[in-house]
């Protein structure tokens, strides 16, 4: 019998999972993590509010436990996330001057990336900068308000300078179906960056699915269209509400979509077990609350 990580590796890809540092002491959690996965994302502990809770005060203690676990297990790391409107400390949201915010943003990116330099395969440099709905507009945030549209490009340039070897990703959700305003807006930004030489290497698709937002029929078309711009694509936070056959089929569909696109380098599911999922009531993951592999697990493994 094989595992998700080994099966993905045989396809030249990784199979990752979001990890909560506080669970690493639970033997059944860690056994499943270590057995099945070969890439790790910190579910919360690499976010701005955790790493720089007050101005200039960086605390890597919890974040480093995840990096150390990955290192010991020979797992890759995805860095999530440098600049995001959410889980952002109040002191940043309350900055009033563009010059100060620009300096603070660049300092955060540089300090965090240099701390983990050489250890992180891919970074979510900017997360969720576009609004939902039909406008295709940028989401309101302190970065957008004070710095204008140029803030995303500035973040990527700063990130490239901090760790030139890391794969730099733009990450978002509701960008899975091709013909929506949000997908098109992100696509246009990436196309513009590529054409002007702004350093972007990858687009991350969070892929949080439920009955109102199912896996699109032609998901691979969206992934391939982005890849055709010259960037890698990654499924970064996969979870799918449901159970049984229907959930398993949707998981198989996402797996097939990634395999159909040569530039799709890997899949990360957003948690090890349903019981600790941020959407636990949706039972959206591959292992149940007792760490038994679900139908969805077998469907992914057979598809890989
Ligand atoms: C979620 C975590 O899973 C929760 O534990 C936390 O309370 C909120 O954030 N998009 C992202 C992730 O980029 O960072 C979010 O993670 C889920 C949505």
PDB file of C-alpha atoms and ligand atoms in Angstrom:
ATOM      1  CA  UNK A   1       0.000   0.000   0.000  1.00  0.00           C
ATOM      2  CA  UNK A   2       1.115   3.492  -0.778  1.00  0.00           C
ATOM      3  CA  UNK A   3       0.360   6.909   0.673  1.00  0.00           C
ATOM      4  CA  UNK A   4      -0.874  10.228  -0.695  1.00  0.00           C
ATOM      5  CA  UNK A   5       2.612  11.700  -0.608  1.00  0.00           C
ATOM      6  CA  UNK A   6       4.264   8.726  -2.330  1.00  0.00           C
ATOM      7  CA  UNK A   7       1.529   8.468  -4.952  1.00  0.00           C
ATOM      8  CA  UNK A   8       1.786  12.192  -5.722  1.00  0.00           C
ATOM      9  CA  UNK A   9       5.594  11.989  -5.844  1.00  0.00           C
ATOM     10  CA  UNK A  10       5.306   9.223  -8.432  1.00  0.00           C
ATOM     11  CA  UNK A  11       3.407  11.796 -10.528  1.00  0.00           C
ATOM     12  CA  UNK A  12       6.103  14.429  -9.955  1.00  0.00           C
ATOM     13  CA  UNK A  13       3.909  16.305  -7.491  1.00  0.00           C
ATOM     14  CA  UNK A  14       3.571  16.910  -3.748  1.00  0.00           C
ATOM     15  CA  UNK A  15       0.608  16.178  -1.491  1.00  0.00           C
ATOM     16  CA  UNK A  16       0.444  18.615   1.394  1.00  0.00           C
ATOM     17  CA  UNK A  17      -1.646  19.470   4.425  1.00  0.00           C
ATOM     18  CA  UNK A  18      -2.317  22.431   6.706  1.00  0.00           C
ATOM     19  CA  UNK A  19      -1.007  21.825  10.197  1.00  0.00           C
ATOM     20  CA  UNK A  20      -1.878  23.351  13.575  1.00  0.00           C
ATOM     21  CA  UNK A  21       1.262  23.632  15.701  1.00  0.00           C
ATOM     22  CA  UNK A  22      -0.760  22.883  18.849  1.00  0.00           C
ATOM     23  CA  UNK A  23      -1.717  19.412  17.549  1.00  0.00           C
ATOM     24  CA  UNK A  24       1.810  18.149  16.861  1.00  0.00           C
ATOM     25  CA  UNK A  25       1.897  16.603  20.343  1.00  0.00           C
ATOM     26  CA  UNK A  26      -1.083  14.331  19.567  1.00  0.00           C
ATOM     27  CA  UNK A  27       0.349  10.957  18.478  1.00  0.00           C
ATOM     28  CA  UNK A  28      -2.486   9.935  16.135  1.00  0.00           C
ATOM     29  CA  UNK A  29      -2.496  13.365  14.473  1.00  0.00           C
ATOM     30  CA  UNK A  30       1.247  13.330  13.924  1.00  0.00           C
ATOM     31  CA  UNK A  31       1.299   9.689  12.804  1.00  0.00           C
ATOM     32  CA  UNK A  32      -1.221  10.449  10.050  1.00  0.00           C
ATOM     33  CA  UNK A  33       0.608  13.637   9.079  1.00  0.00           C
ATOM     34  CA  UNK A  34       3.987  11.913   8.885  1.00  0.00           C
ATOM     35  CA  UNK A  35       2.713   8.863   7.028  1.00  0.00           C
ATOM     36  CA  UNK A  36       0.598  10.515   4.323  1.00  0.00           C
ATOM     37  CA  UNK A  37       1.923  13.969   3.495  1.00  0.00           C
ATOM     38  CA  UNK A  38       5.151  15.401   2.091  1.00  0.00           C
ATOM     39  CA  UNK A  39       4.387  19.125   2.237  1.00  0.00           C
ATOM     40  CA  UNK A  40       3.180  21.287   5.116  1.00  0.00           C
ATOM     41  CA  UNK A  41       1.447  24.663   5.423  1.00  0.00           C
ATOM     42  CA  UNK A  42       0.972  26.324   8.818  1.00  0.00           C
ATOM     43  CA  UNK A  43      -2.792  26.703   9.214  1.00  0.00           C
ATOM     44  CA  UNK A  44      -2.455  29.867  11.323  1.00  0.00           C
ATOM     45  CA  UNK A  45       0.931  30.293  12.945  1.00  0.00           C
ATOM     46  CA  UNK A  46       2.724  31.954   9.988  1.00  0.00           C
ATOM     47  CA  UNK A  47       0.097  34.674   9.653  1.00  0.00           C
ATOM     48  CA  UNK A  48       0.938  38.312  10.409  1.00  0.00           C
ATOM     49  CA  UNK A  49      -0.927  38.477  13.746  1.00  0.00           C
ATOM     50  CA  UNK A  50       1.100  35.494  14.978  1.00  0.00           C
ATOM     51  CA  UNK A  51       4.507  36.512  13.635  1.00  0.00           C
ATOM     52  CA  UNK A  52       4.492  40.269  14.293  1.00  0.00           C
ATOM     53  CA  UNK A  53       1.762  40.951  16.874  1.00  0.00           C
ATOM     54  CA  UNK A  54       3.123  44.390  17.724  1.00  0.00           C
ATOM     55  CA  UNK A  55       5.289  46.800  15.719  1.00  0.00           C
ATOM     56  CA  UNK A  56       8.774  45.408  15.150  1.00  0.00           C
ATOM     57  CA  UNK A  57       8.248  42.533  17.612  1.00  0.00           C
ATOM     58  CA  UNK A  58       8.609  39.238  15.745  1.00  0.00           C
ATOM     59  CA  UNK A  59       7.819  35.939  17.473  1.00  0.00           C
ATOM     60  CA  UNK A  60       8.778  32.861  15.474  1.00  0.00           C
ATOM     61  CA  UNK A  61       8.551  30.388  18.361  1.00  0.00           C
ATOM     62  CA  UNK A  62       5.322  28.625  17.332  1.00  0.00           C
ATOM     63  CA  UNK A  63       5.982  29.028  13.619  1.00  0.00           C
ATOM     64  CA  UNK A  64       9.401  27.417  13.998  1.00  0.00           C
ATOM     65  CA  UNK A  65       7.869  24.261  15.502  1.00  0.00           C
ATOM     66  CA  UNK A  66       6.142  23.625  12.189  1.00  0.00           C
ATOM     67  CA  UNK A  67       9.283  24.363  10.194  1.00  0.00           C
ATOM     68  CA  UNK A  68      11.298  22.071  12.464  1.00  0.00           C
ATOM     69  CA  UNK A  69       8.765  19.256  12.120  1.00  0.00           C
ATOM     70  CA  UNK A  70       8.847  19.575   8.344  1.00  0.00           C
ATOM     71  CA  UNK A  71      12.639  19.580   8.357  1.00  0.00           C
ATOM     72  CA  UNK A  72      12.853  16.455  10.511  1.00  0.00           C
ATOM     73  CA  UNK A  73      10.354  14.651   8.304  1.00  0.00           C
ATOM     74  CA  UNK A  74      11.865  15.804   5.023  1.00  0.00           C
ATOM     75  CA  UNK A  75       8.644  17.591   4.061  1.00  0.00           C
ATOM     76  CA  UNK A  76       8.441  20.675   1.881  1.00  0.00           C
ATOM     77  CA  UNK A  77       7.057  23.907   3.344  1.00  0.00           C
ATOM     78  CA  UNK A  78       4.487  26.289   1.847  1.00  0.00           C
ATOM     79  CA  UNK A  79       4.693  29.732   3.420  1.00  0.00           C
ATOM     80  CA  UNK A  80       1.226  31.096   4.201  1.00  0.00           C
ATOM     81  CA  UNK A  81       0.885  34.068   4.140  1.00  0.00           C
ATOM     82  CA  UNK A  82       2.830  37.335   3.992  1.00  0.00           C
ATOM     83  CA  UNK A  83       0.243  40.022   3.179  1.00  0.00           C
ATOM     84  CA  UNK A  84      -3.471  39.470   3.831  1.00  0.00           C
ATOM     85  CA  UNK A  85      -6.302  41.705   5.053  1.00  0.00           C
ATOM     86  CA  UNK A  86      -7.393  39.077   7.596  1.00  0.00           C
ATOM     87  CA  UNK A  87      -5.646  37.857  10.756  1.00  0.00           C
ATOM     88  CA  UNK A  88      -3.799  41.148  10.457  1.00  0.00           C
ATOM     89  CA  UNK A  89      -3.058  42.879  13.786  1.00  0.00           C
ATOM     90  CA  UNK A  90      -4.939  46.044  14.651  1.00  0.00           C
ATOM     91  CA  UNK A  91      -1.776  48.116  14.726  1.00  0.00           C
ATOM     92  CA  UNK A  92      -1.348  47.547  10.977  1.00  0.00           C
ATOM     93  CA  UNK A  93      -4.987  48.220  10.153  1.00  0.00           C
ATOM     94  CA  UNK A  94      -4.738  51.511  12.029  1.00  0.00           C
ATOM     95  CA  UNK A  95      -1.717  52.849  10.166  1.00  0.00           C
ATOM     96  CA  UNK A  96      -2.713  56.128   8.527  1.00  0.00           C
ATOM     97  CA  UNK A  97       0.194  57.042   6.281  1.00  0.00           C
ATOM     98  CA  UNK A  98       1.072  55.398   2.975  1.00  0.00           C
ATOM     99  CA  UNK A  99       4.826  55.750   3.526  1.00  0.00           C
ATOM    100  CA  UNK A 100       4.616  54.110   6.928  1.00  0.00           C
ATOM    101  CA  UNK A 101       2.427  51.252   5.675  1.00  0.00           C
ATOM    102  CA  UNK A 102       4.725  50.625   2.714  1.00  0.00           C
ATOM    103  CA  UNK A 103       7.738  50.404   5.015  1.00  0.00           C
ATOM    104  CA  UNK A 104       5.897  48.132   7.447  1.00  0.00           C
ATOM    105  CA  UNK A 105       4.673  45.810   4.674  1.00  0.00           C
ATOM    106  CA  UNK A 106       8.110  45.509   3.113  1.00  0.00           C
ATOM    107  CA  UNK A 107       9.764  44.968   6.484  1.00  0.00           C
ATOM    108  CA  UNK A 108       7.315  42.183   7.349  1.00  0.00           C
ATOM    109  CA  UNK A 109       7.900  40.405   4.036  1.00  0.00           C
ATOM    110  CA  UNK A 110      11.671  40.745   4.244  1.00  0.00           C
ATOM    111  CA  UNK A 111      12.022  39.733   7.892  1.00  0.00           C
ATOM    112  CA  UNK A 112       9.810  36.656   7.602  1.00  0.00           C
ATOM    113  CA  UNK A 113      11.280  35.472   4.305  1.00  0.00           C
ATOM    114  CA  UNK A 114      14.844  35.943   5.489  1.00  0.00           C
ATOM    115  CA  UNK A 115      14.056  33.983   8.674  1.00  0.00           C
ATOM    116  CA  UNK A 116      13.003  31.004   6.552  1.00  0.00           C
ATOM    117  CA  UNK A 117      15.312  31.598   3.628  1.00  0.00           C
ATOM    118  CA  UNK A 118      16.131  28.374   1.788  1.00  0.00           C
ATOM    119  CA  UNK A 119      13.501  26.392   3.730  1.00  0.00           C
ATOM    120  CA  UNK A 120      10.297  27.345   1.917  1.00  0.00           C
ATOM    121  CA  UNK A 121       9.486  26.033  -1.548  1.00  0.00           C
ATOM    122  CA  UNK A 122       6.530  28.376  -2.196  1.00  0.00           C
ATOM    123  CA  UNK A 123       5.251  31.533  -0.541  1.00  0.00           C
ATOM    124  CA  UNK A 124       1.745  32.965  -0.645  1.00  0.00           C
ATOM    125  CA  UNK A 125       3.039  36.515  -0.970  1.00  0.00           C
ATOM    126  CA  UNK A 126      -0.424  38.065  -1.259  1.00  0.00           C
ATOM    127  CA  UNK A 127      -3.666  36.364  -0.204  1.00  0.00           C
ATOM    128  CA  UNK A 128      -7.255  37.253  -1.194  1.00  0.00           C
ATOM    129  CA  UNK A 129      -6.757  40.728  -2.693  1.00  0.00           C
ATOM    130  CA  UNK A 130      -9.830  40.591  -4.943  1.00  0.00           C
ATOM    131  CA  UNK A 131     -13.485  41.111  -4.004  1.00  0.00           C
ATOM    132  CA  UNK A 132     -16.219  38.517  -4.453  1.00  0.00           C
ATOM    133  CA  UNK A 133     -19.155  39.069  -6.765  1.00  0.00           C
ATOM    134  CA  UNK A 134     -19.406  40.491 -10.218  1.00  0.00           C
ATOM    135  CA  UNK A 135     -17.279  43.610  -9.927  1.00  0.00           C
ATOM    136  CA  UNK A 136     -13.835  42.136 -10.484  1.00  0.00           C
ATOM    137  CA  UNK A 137     -12.619  44.871  -8.151  1.00  0.00           C
ATOM    138  CA  UNK A 138      -9.892  44.810  -5.563  1.00  0.00           C
ATOM    139  CA  UNK A 139     -11.050  43.982  -2.067  1.00  0.00           C
ATOM    140  CA  UNK A 140     -11.089  46.854   0.387  1.00  0.00           C
ATOM    141  CA  UNK A 141      -8.152  46.672   2.829  1.00  0.00           C
ATOM    142  CA  UNK A 142      -5.726  49.032   4.479  1.00  0.00           C
ATOM    143  CA  UNK A 143      -3.194  48.123   1.776  1.00  0.00           C
ATOM    144  CA  UNK A 144      -5.606  48.902  -1.061  1.00  0.00           C
ATOM    145  CA  UNK A 145      -6.848  52.136   0.561  1.00  0.00           C
ATOM    146  CA  UNK A 146      -3.465  53.636   1.369  1.00  0.00           C
ATOM    147  CA  UNK A 147      -1.213  52.235  -1.354  1.00  0.00           C
ATOM    148  CA  UNK A 148      -3.587  51.789  -4.320  1.00  0.00           C
ATOM    149  CA  UNK A 149      -3.352  49.040  -6.938  1.00  0.00           C
ATOM    150  CA  UNK A 150       0.465  49.022  -6.908  1.00  0.00           C
ATOM    151  CA  UNK A 151       0.724  47.354  -3.489  1.00  0.00           C
ATOM    152  CA  UNK A 152       0.526  43.791  -4.841  1.00  0.00           C
ATOM    153  CA  UNK A 153       3.321  44.334  -7.317  1.00  0.00           C
ATOM    154  CA  UNK A 154       5.434  45.997  -4.632  1.00  0.00           C
ATOM    155  CA  UNK A 155       4.925  43.014  -2.321  1.00  0.00           C
ATOM    156  CA  UNK A 156       6.118  40.604  -5.032  1.00  0.00           C
ATOM    157  CA  UNK A 157       9.195  42.680  -5.853  1.00  0.00           C
ATOM    158  CA  UNK A 158      10.134  42.818  -2.166  1.00  0.00           C
ATOM    159  CA  UNK A 159       9.586  39.062  -1.833  1.00  0.00           C
ATOM    160  CA  UNK A 160      11.818  38.262  -4.819  1.00  0.00           C
ATOM    161  CA  UNK A 161      14.628  40.340  -3.339  1.00  0.00           C
ATOM    162  CA  UNK A 162      14.280  38.653   0.078  1.00  0.00           C
ATOM    163  CA  UNK A 163      14.500  35.036  -1.187  1.00  0.00           C
ATOM    164  CA  UNK A 164      15.264  34.795  -4.904  1.00  0.00           C
ATOM    165  CA  UNK A 165      14.922  30.991  -4.930  1.00  0.00           C
ATOM    166  CA  UNK A 166      11.394  30.769  -3.535  1.00  0.00           C
ATOM    167  CA  UNK A 167       8.353  30.267  -5.764  1.00  0.00           C
ATOM    168  CA  UNK A 168       6.178  33.360  -5.308  1.00  0.00           C
ATOM    169  CA  UNK A 169       2.409  32.770  -5.400  1.00  0.00           C
ATOM    170  CA  UNK A 170      -0.726  34.871  -5.537  1.00  0.00           C
ATOM    171  CA  UNK A 171      -3.397  32.915  -3.610  1.00  0.00           C
ATOM    172  CA  UNK A 172      -7.193  33.343  -3.636  1.00  0.00           C
ATOM    173  CA  UNK A 173     -10.579  31.574  -3.423  1.00  0.00           C
ATOM    174  CA  UNK A 174     -13.598  31.494  -5.769  1.00  0.00           C
ATOM    175  CA  UNK A 175     -11.232  31.566  -8.704  1.00  0.00           C
ATOM    176  CA  UNK A 176     -11.936  27.979  -9.793  1.00  0.00           C
ATOM    177  CA  UNK A 177     -14.638  28.554 -12.410  1.00  0.00           C
ATOM    178  CA  UNK A 178     -13.224  30.237 -15.500  1.00  0.00           C
ATOM    179  CA  UNK A 179     -16.020  32.601 -16.497  1.00  0.00           C
ATOM    180  CA  UNK A 180     -16.442  34.662 -13.365  1.00  0.00           C
ATOM    181  CA  UNK A 181     -15.482  38.265 -12.789  1.00  0.00           C
ATOM    182  CA  UNK A 182     -13.152  37.362  -9.920  1.00  0.00           C
ATOM    183  CA  UNK A 183     -11.267  34.684 -11.873  1.00  0.00           C
ATOM    184  CA  UNK A 184     -10.920  37.016 -14.844  1.00  0.00           C
ATOM    185  CA  UNK A 185      -9.668  39.850 -12.640  1.00  0.00           C
ATOM    186  CA  UNK A 186      -6.962  37.660 -11.088  1.00  0.00           C
ATOM    187  CA  UNK A 187      -6.051  36.290 -14.525  1.00  0.00           C
ATOM    188  CA  UNK A 188      -5.684  39.816 -15.929  1.00  0.00           C
ATOM    189  CA  UNK A 189      -3.452  40.834 -13.032  1.00  0.00           C
ATOM    190  CA  UNK A 190      -1.188  37.808 -13.499  1.00  0.00           C
ATOM    191  CA  UNK A 191      -1.042  38.363 -17.272  1.00  0.00           C
ATOM    192  CA  UNK A 192      -0.089  41.985 -16.676  1.00  0.00           C
ATOM    193  CA  UNK A 193       2.607  41.005 -14.142  1.00  0.00           C
ATOM    194  CA  UNK A 194       4.102  38.437 -16.506  1.00  0.00           C
ATOM    195  CA  UNK A 195       4.105  40.860 -19.439  1.00  0.00           C
ATOM    196  CA  UNK A 196       5.819  43.586 -17.398  1.00  0.00           C
ATOM    197  CA  UNK A 197       8.305  41.320 -15.649  1.00  0.00           C
ATOM    198  CA  UNK A 198       6.818  41.689 -12.173  1.00  0.00           C
ATOM    199  CA  UNK A 199       8.173  38.647 -10.285  1.00  0.00           C
ATOM    200  CA  UNK A 200       5.310  36.154  -9.936  1.00  0.00           C
ATOM    201  CA  UNK A 201       5.858  32.402 -10.296  1.00  0.00           C
ATOM    202  CA  UNK A 202       2.657  30.760  -9.246  1.00  0.00           C
ATOM    203  CA  UNK A 203      -1.067  31.064  -8.645  1.00  0.00           C
ATOM    204  CA  UNK A 204      -2.636  29.269  -5.695  1.00  0.00           C
ATOM    205  CA  UNK A 205      -6.251  28.106  -5.788  1.00  0.00           C
ATOM    206  CA  UNK A 206      -7.610  27.726  -2.267  1.00  0.00           C
ATOM    207  CA  UNK A 207     -10.370  25.348  -3.445  1.00  0.00           C
ATOM    208  CA  UNK A 208     -12.804  25.499  -0.509  1.00  0.00           C
ATOM    209  CA  UNK A 209     -15.814  23.753  -2.019  1.00  0.00           C
ATOM    210  CA  UNK A 210     -19.383  23.136  -0.853  1.00  0.00           C
ATOM    211  CA  UNK A 211     -22.785  22.590  -2.449  1.00  0.00           C
ATOM    212  CA  UNK A 212     -23.154  26.288  -3.290  1.00  0.00           C
ATOM    213  CA  UNK A 213     -19.648  26.360  -4.725  1.00  0.00           C
ATOM    214  CA  UNK A 214     -19.024  22.908  -6.223  1.00  0.00           C
ATOM    215  CA  UNK A 215     -15.893  21.738  -8.032  1.00  0.00           C
ATOM    216  CA  UNK A 216     -16.307  23.128 -11.554  1.00  0.00           C
ATOM    217  CA  UNK A 217     -16.849  20.567 -14.339  1.00  0.00           C
ATOM    218  CA  UNK A 218     -13.912  21.937 -16.334  1.00  0.00           C
ATOM    219  CA  UNK A 219     -11.598  22.859 -13.457  1.00  0.00           C
ATOM    220  CA  UNK A 220      -8.530  21.817 -15.447  1.00  0.00           C
ATOM    221  CA  UNK A 221      -9.368  24.452 -18.079  1.00  0.00           C
ATOM    222  CA  UNK A 222      -9.043  27.225 -15.502  1.00  0.00           C
ATOM    223  CA  UNK A 223      -5.800  25.772 -14.175  1.00  0.00           C
ATOM    224  CA  UNK A 224      -4.398  25.321 -17.693  1.00  0.00           C
ATOM    225  CA  UNK A 225      -5.361  28.855 -18.762  1.00  0.00           C
ATOM    226  CA  UNK A 226      -3.399  30.301 -15.849  1.00  0.00           C
ATOM    227  CA  UNK A 227      -0.501  27.923 -16.454  1.00  0.00           C
ATOM    228  CA  UNK A 228      -0.398  29.036 -20.087  1.00  0.00           C
ATOM    229  CA  UNK A 229       0.601  32.494 -18.829  1.00  0.00           C
ATOM    230  CA  UNK A 230       3.873  30.871 -17.751  1.00  0.00           C
ATOM    231  CA  UNK A 231       3.195  30.309 -14.039  1.00  0.00           C
ATOM    232  CA  UNK A 232       2.973  27.215 -11.875  1.00  0.00           C
ATOM    233  CA  UNK A 233      -0.443  26.451 -10.389  1.00  0.00           C
ATOM    234  CA  UNK A 234      -1.131  24.839  -7.021  1.00  0.00           C
ATOM    235  CA  UNK A 235      -4.261  23.700  -5.165  1.00  0.00           C
ATOM    236  CA  UNK A 236      -3.478  25.260  -1.806  1.00  0.00           C
ATOM    237  CA  UNK A 237      -6.310  24.784   0.732  1.00  0.00           C
ATOM    238  CA  UNK A 238      -8.527  22.006  -0.568  1.00  0.00           C
ATOM    239  CA  UNK A 239     -11.572  20.926   1.401  1.00  0.00           C
ATOM    240  CA  UNK A 240     -14.945  19.746   0.104  1.00  0.00           C
ATOM    241  CA  UNK A 241     -18.113  19.678   2.209  1.00  0.00           C
ATOM    242  CA  UNK A 242     -20.064  16.427   2.157  1.00  0.00           C
ATOM    243  CA  UNK A 243     -19.541  12.695   2.605  1.00  0.00           C
ATOM    244  CA  UNK A 244     -19.553   9.362   0.836  1.00  0.00           C
ATOM    245  CA  UNK A 245     -19.668   8.951  -2.940  1.00  0.00           C
ATOM    246  CA  UNK A 246     -20.405  12.527  -3.801  1.00  0.00           C
ATOM    247  CA  UNK A 247     -17.509  13.889  -1.757  1.00  0.00           C
ATOM    248  CA  UNK A 248     -15.197  11.190  -3.082  1.00  0.00           C
ATOM    249  CA  UNK A 249     -16.097  11.979  -6.699  1.00  0.00           C
ATOM    250  CA  UNK A 250     -15.407  15.663  -6.189  1.00  0.00           C
ATOM    251  CA  UNK A 251     -12.035  14.929  -4.595  1.00  0.00           C
ATOM    252  CA  UNK A 252     -11.196  12.660  -7.524  1.00  0.00           C
ATOM    253  CA  UNK A 253     -12.219  15.467  -9.889  1.00  0.00           C
ATOM    254  CA  UNK A 254      -9.856  17.962  -8.292  1.00  0.00           C
ATOM    255  CA  UNK A 255      -7.042  15.418  -8.339  1.00  0.00           C
ATOM    256  CA  UNK A 256      -7.648  14.667 -12.024  1.00  0.00           C
ATOM    257  CA  UNK A 257      -7.733  18.375 -12.833  1.00  0.00           C
ATOM    258  CA  UNK A 258      -4.300  18.864 -11.280  1.00  0.00           C
ATOM    259  CA  UNK A 259      -2.890  15.784 -13.012  1.00  0.00           C
ATOM    260  CA  UNK A 260      -4.233  17.045 -16.348  1.00  0.00           C
ATOM    261  CA  UNK A 261      -2.134  20.204 -16.078  1.00  0.00           C
ATOM    262  CA  UNK A 262       1.633  19.651 -16.252  1.00  0.00           C
ATOM    263  CA  UNK A 263       2.282  22.911 -14.386  1.00  0.00           C
ATOM    264  CA  UNK A 264       0.049  21.882 -11.435  1.00  0.00           C
ATOM    265  CA  UNK A 265       2.777  21.005  -8.955  1.00  0.00           C
ATOM    266  CA  UNK A 266       0.731  19.781  -6.024  1.00  0.00           C
ATOM    267  CA  UNK A 267      -2.331  19.701  -3.816  1.00  0.00           C
ATOM    268  CA  UNK A 268      -2.645  20.768  -0.173  1.00  0.00           C
ATOM    269  CA  UNK A 269      -5.700  19.778   1.878  1.00  0.00           C
ATOM    270  CA  UNK A 270      -6.740  22.209   4.611  1.00  0.00           C
ATOM    271  CA  UNK A 271      -6.293  19.940   7.617  1.00  0.00           C
ATOM    272  CA  UNK A 272      -5.529  16.378   8.684  1.00  0.00           C
ATOM    273  CA  UNK A 273      -8.824  15.345  10.290  1.00  0.00           C
ATOM    274  CA  UNK A 274     -12.468  16.418  10.056  1.00  0.00           C
ATOM    275  CA  UNK A 275     -12.611  16.976  13.807  1.00  0.00           C
ATOM    276  CA  UNK A 276     -10.121  19.871  13.683  1.00  0.00           C
ATOM    277  CA  UNK A 277     -11.248  21.368  10.377  1.00  0.00           C
ATOM    278  CA  UNK A 278     -12.177  25.060  10.335  1.00  0.00           C
ATOM    279  CA  UNK A 279     -15.413  23.744   8.775  1.00  0.00           C
ATOM    280  CA  UNK A 280     -15.740  20.629  10.963  1.00  0.00           C
ATOM    281  CA  UNK A 281     -19.527  20.560  10.543  1.00  0.00           C
ATOM    282  CA  UNK A 282     -18.962  20.026   6.792  1.00  0.00           C
ATOM    283  CA  UNK A 283     -16.717  16.949   7.345  1.00  0.00           C
ATOM    284  CA  UNK A 284     -14.627  18.246   4.407  1.00  0.00           C
ATOM    285  CA  UNK A 285     -11.326  16.367   4.755  1.00  0.00           C
ATOM    286  CA  UNK A 286      -9.818  12.975   3.902  1.00  0.00           C
ATOM    287  CA  UNK A 287      -9.671  11.466   7.420  1.00  0.00           C
ATOM    288  CA  UNK A 288     -12.569  11.260   9.862  1.00  0.00           C
ATOM    289  CA  UNK A 289     -12.384  12.249  13.511  1.00  0.00           C
ATOM    290  CA  UNK A 290     -10.787   8.901  14.403  1.00  0.00           C
ATOM    291  CA  UNK A 291      -8.184   9.216  11.623  1.00  0.00           C
ATOM    292  CA  UNK A 292      -9.860   6.549   9.517  1.00  0.00           C
ATOM    293  CA  UNK A 293      -9.348   7.192   5.801  1.00  0.00           C
ATOM    294  CA  UNK A 294     -12.661   8.166   4.193  1.00  0.00           C
ATOM    295  CA  UNK A 295     -14.008   7.251   0.755  1.00  0.00           C
ATOM    296  CA  UNK A 296     -12.584  10.548  -0.417  1.00  0.00           C
ATOM    297  CA  UNK A 297      -9.120   9.404   0.661  1.00  0.00           C
ATOM    298  CA  UNK A 298      -9.344   6.204  -1.378  1.00  0.00           C
ATOM    299  CA  UNK A 299     -10.682   8.159  -4.363  1.00  0.00           C
ATOM    300  CA  UNK A 300      -7.698  10.528  -4.298  1.00  0.00           C
ATOM    301  CA  UNK A 301      -5.216   7.701  -3.855  1.00  0.00           C
ATOM    302  CA  UNK A 302      -6.697   5.694  -6.738  1.00  0.00           C
ATOM    303  CA  UNK A 303      -6.732   8.764  -8.970  1.00  0.00           C
ATOM    304  CA  UNK A 304      -3.103   9.679  -8.310  1.00  0.00           C
TER     305      UNK A 304
HETATM  306  C1  LIG B   1      -8.423  29.679   8.392  1.00  0.00           C
HETATM  307  C2  LIG B   1      -7.995  28.684   9.459  1.00  0.00           C
HETATM  308  O1  LIG B   1      -8.224  27.382   8.974  1.00  0.00           O
HETATM  309  C3  LIG B   1      -8.785  28.922  10.734  1.00  0.00           C
HETATM  310  O2  LIG B   1      -8.283  28.099  11.791  1.00  0.00           O
HETATM  311  C4  LIG B   1      -8.715  30.388  11.158  1.00  0.00           C
HETATM  312  O3  LIG B   1      -9.562  30.606  12.266  1.00  0.00           O
HETATM  313  C5  LIG B   1      -9.115  31.298  10.005  1.00  0.00           C
HETATM  314  O4  LIG B   1      -8.311  31.011   8.874  1.00  0.00           O
HETATM  315  N1  LIG B   1      -8.381  31.228   3.533  1.00  0.00           N
HETATM  316  C6  LIG B   1      -7.069  31.205   3.967  1.00  0.00           C
HETATM  317  C7  LIG B   1      -6.740  30.484   5.228  1.00  0.00           C
HETATM  318  O5  LIG B   1      -6.178  31.685   3.266  1.00  0.00           O
HETATM  319  O6  LIG B   1      -5.664  31.095   5.909  1.00  0.00           O
HETATM  320  C8  LIG B   1      -7.925  30.374   6.146  1.00  0.00           C
HETATM  321  O7  LIG B   1      -7.574  29.565   7.260  1.00  0.00           O
HETATM  322  C9  LIG B   1      -9.113  29.806   5.407  1.00  0.00           C
HETATM  323  C10 LIG B   1      -9.508  30.695   4.253  1.00  0.00           C
END
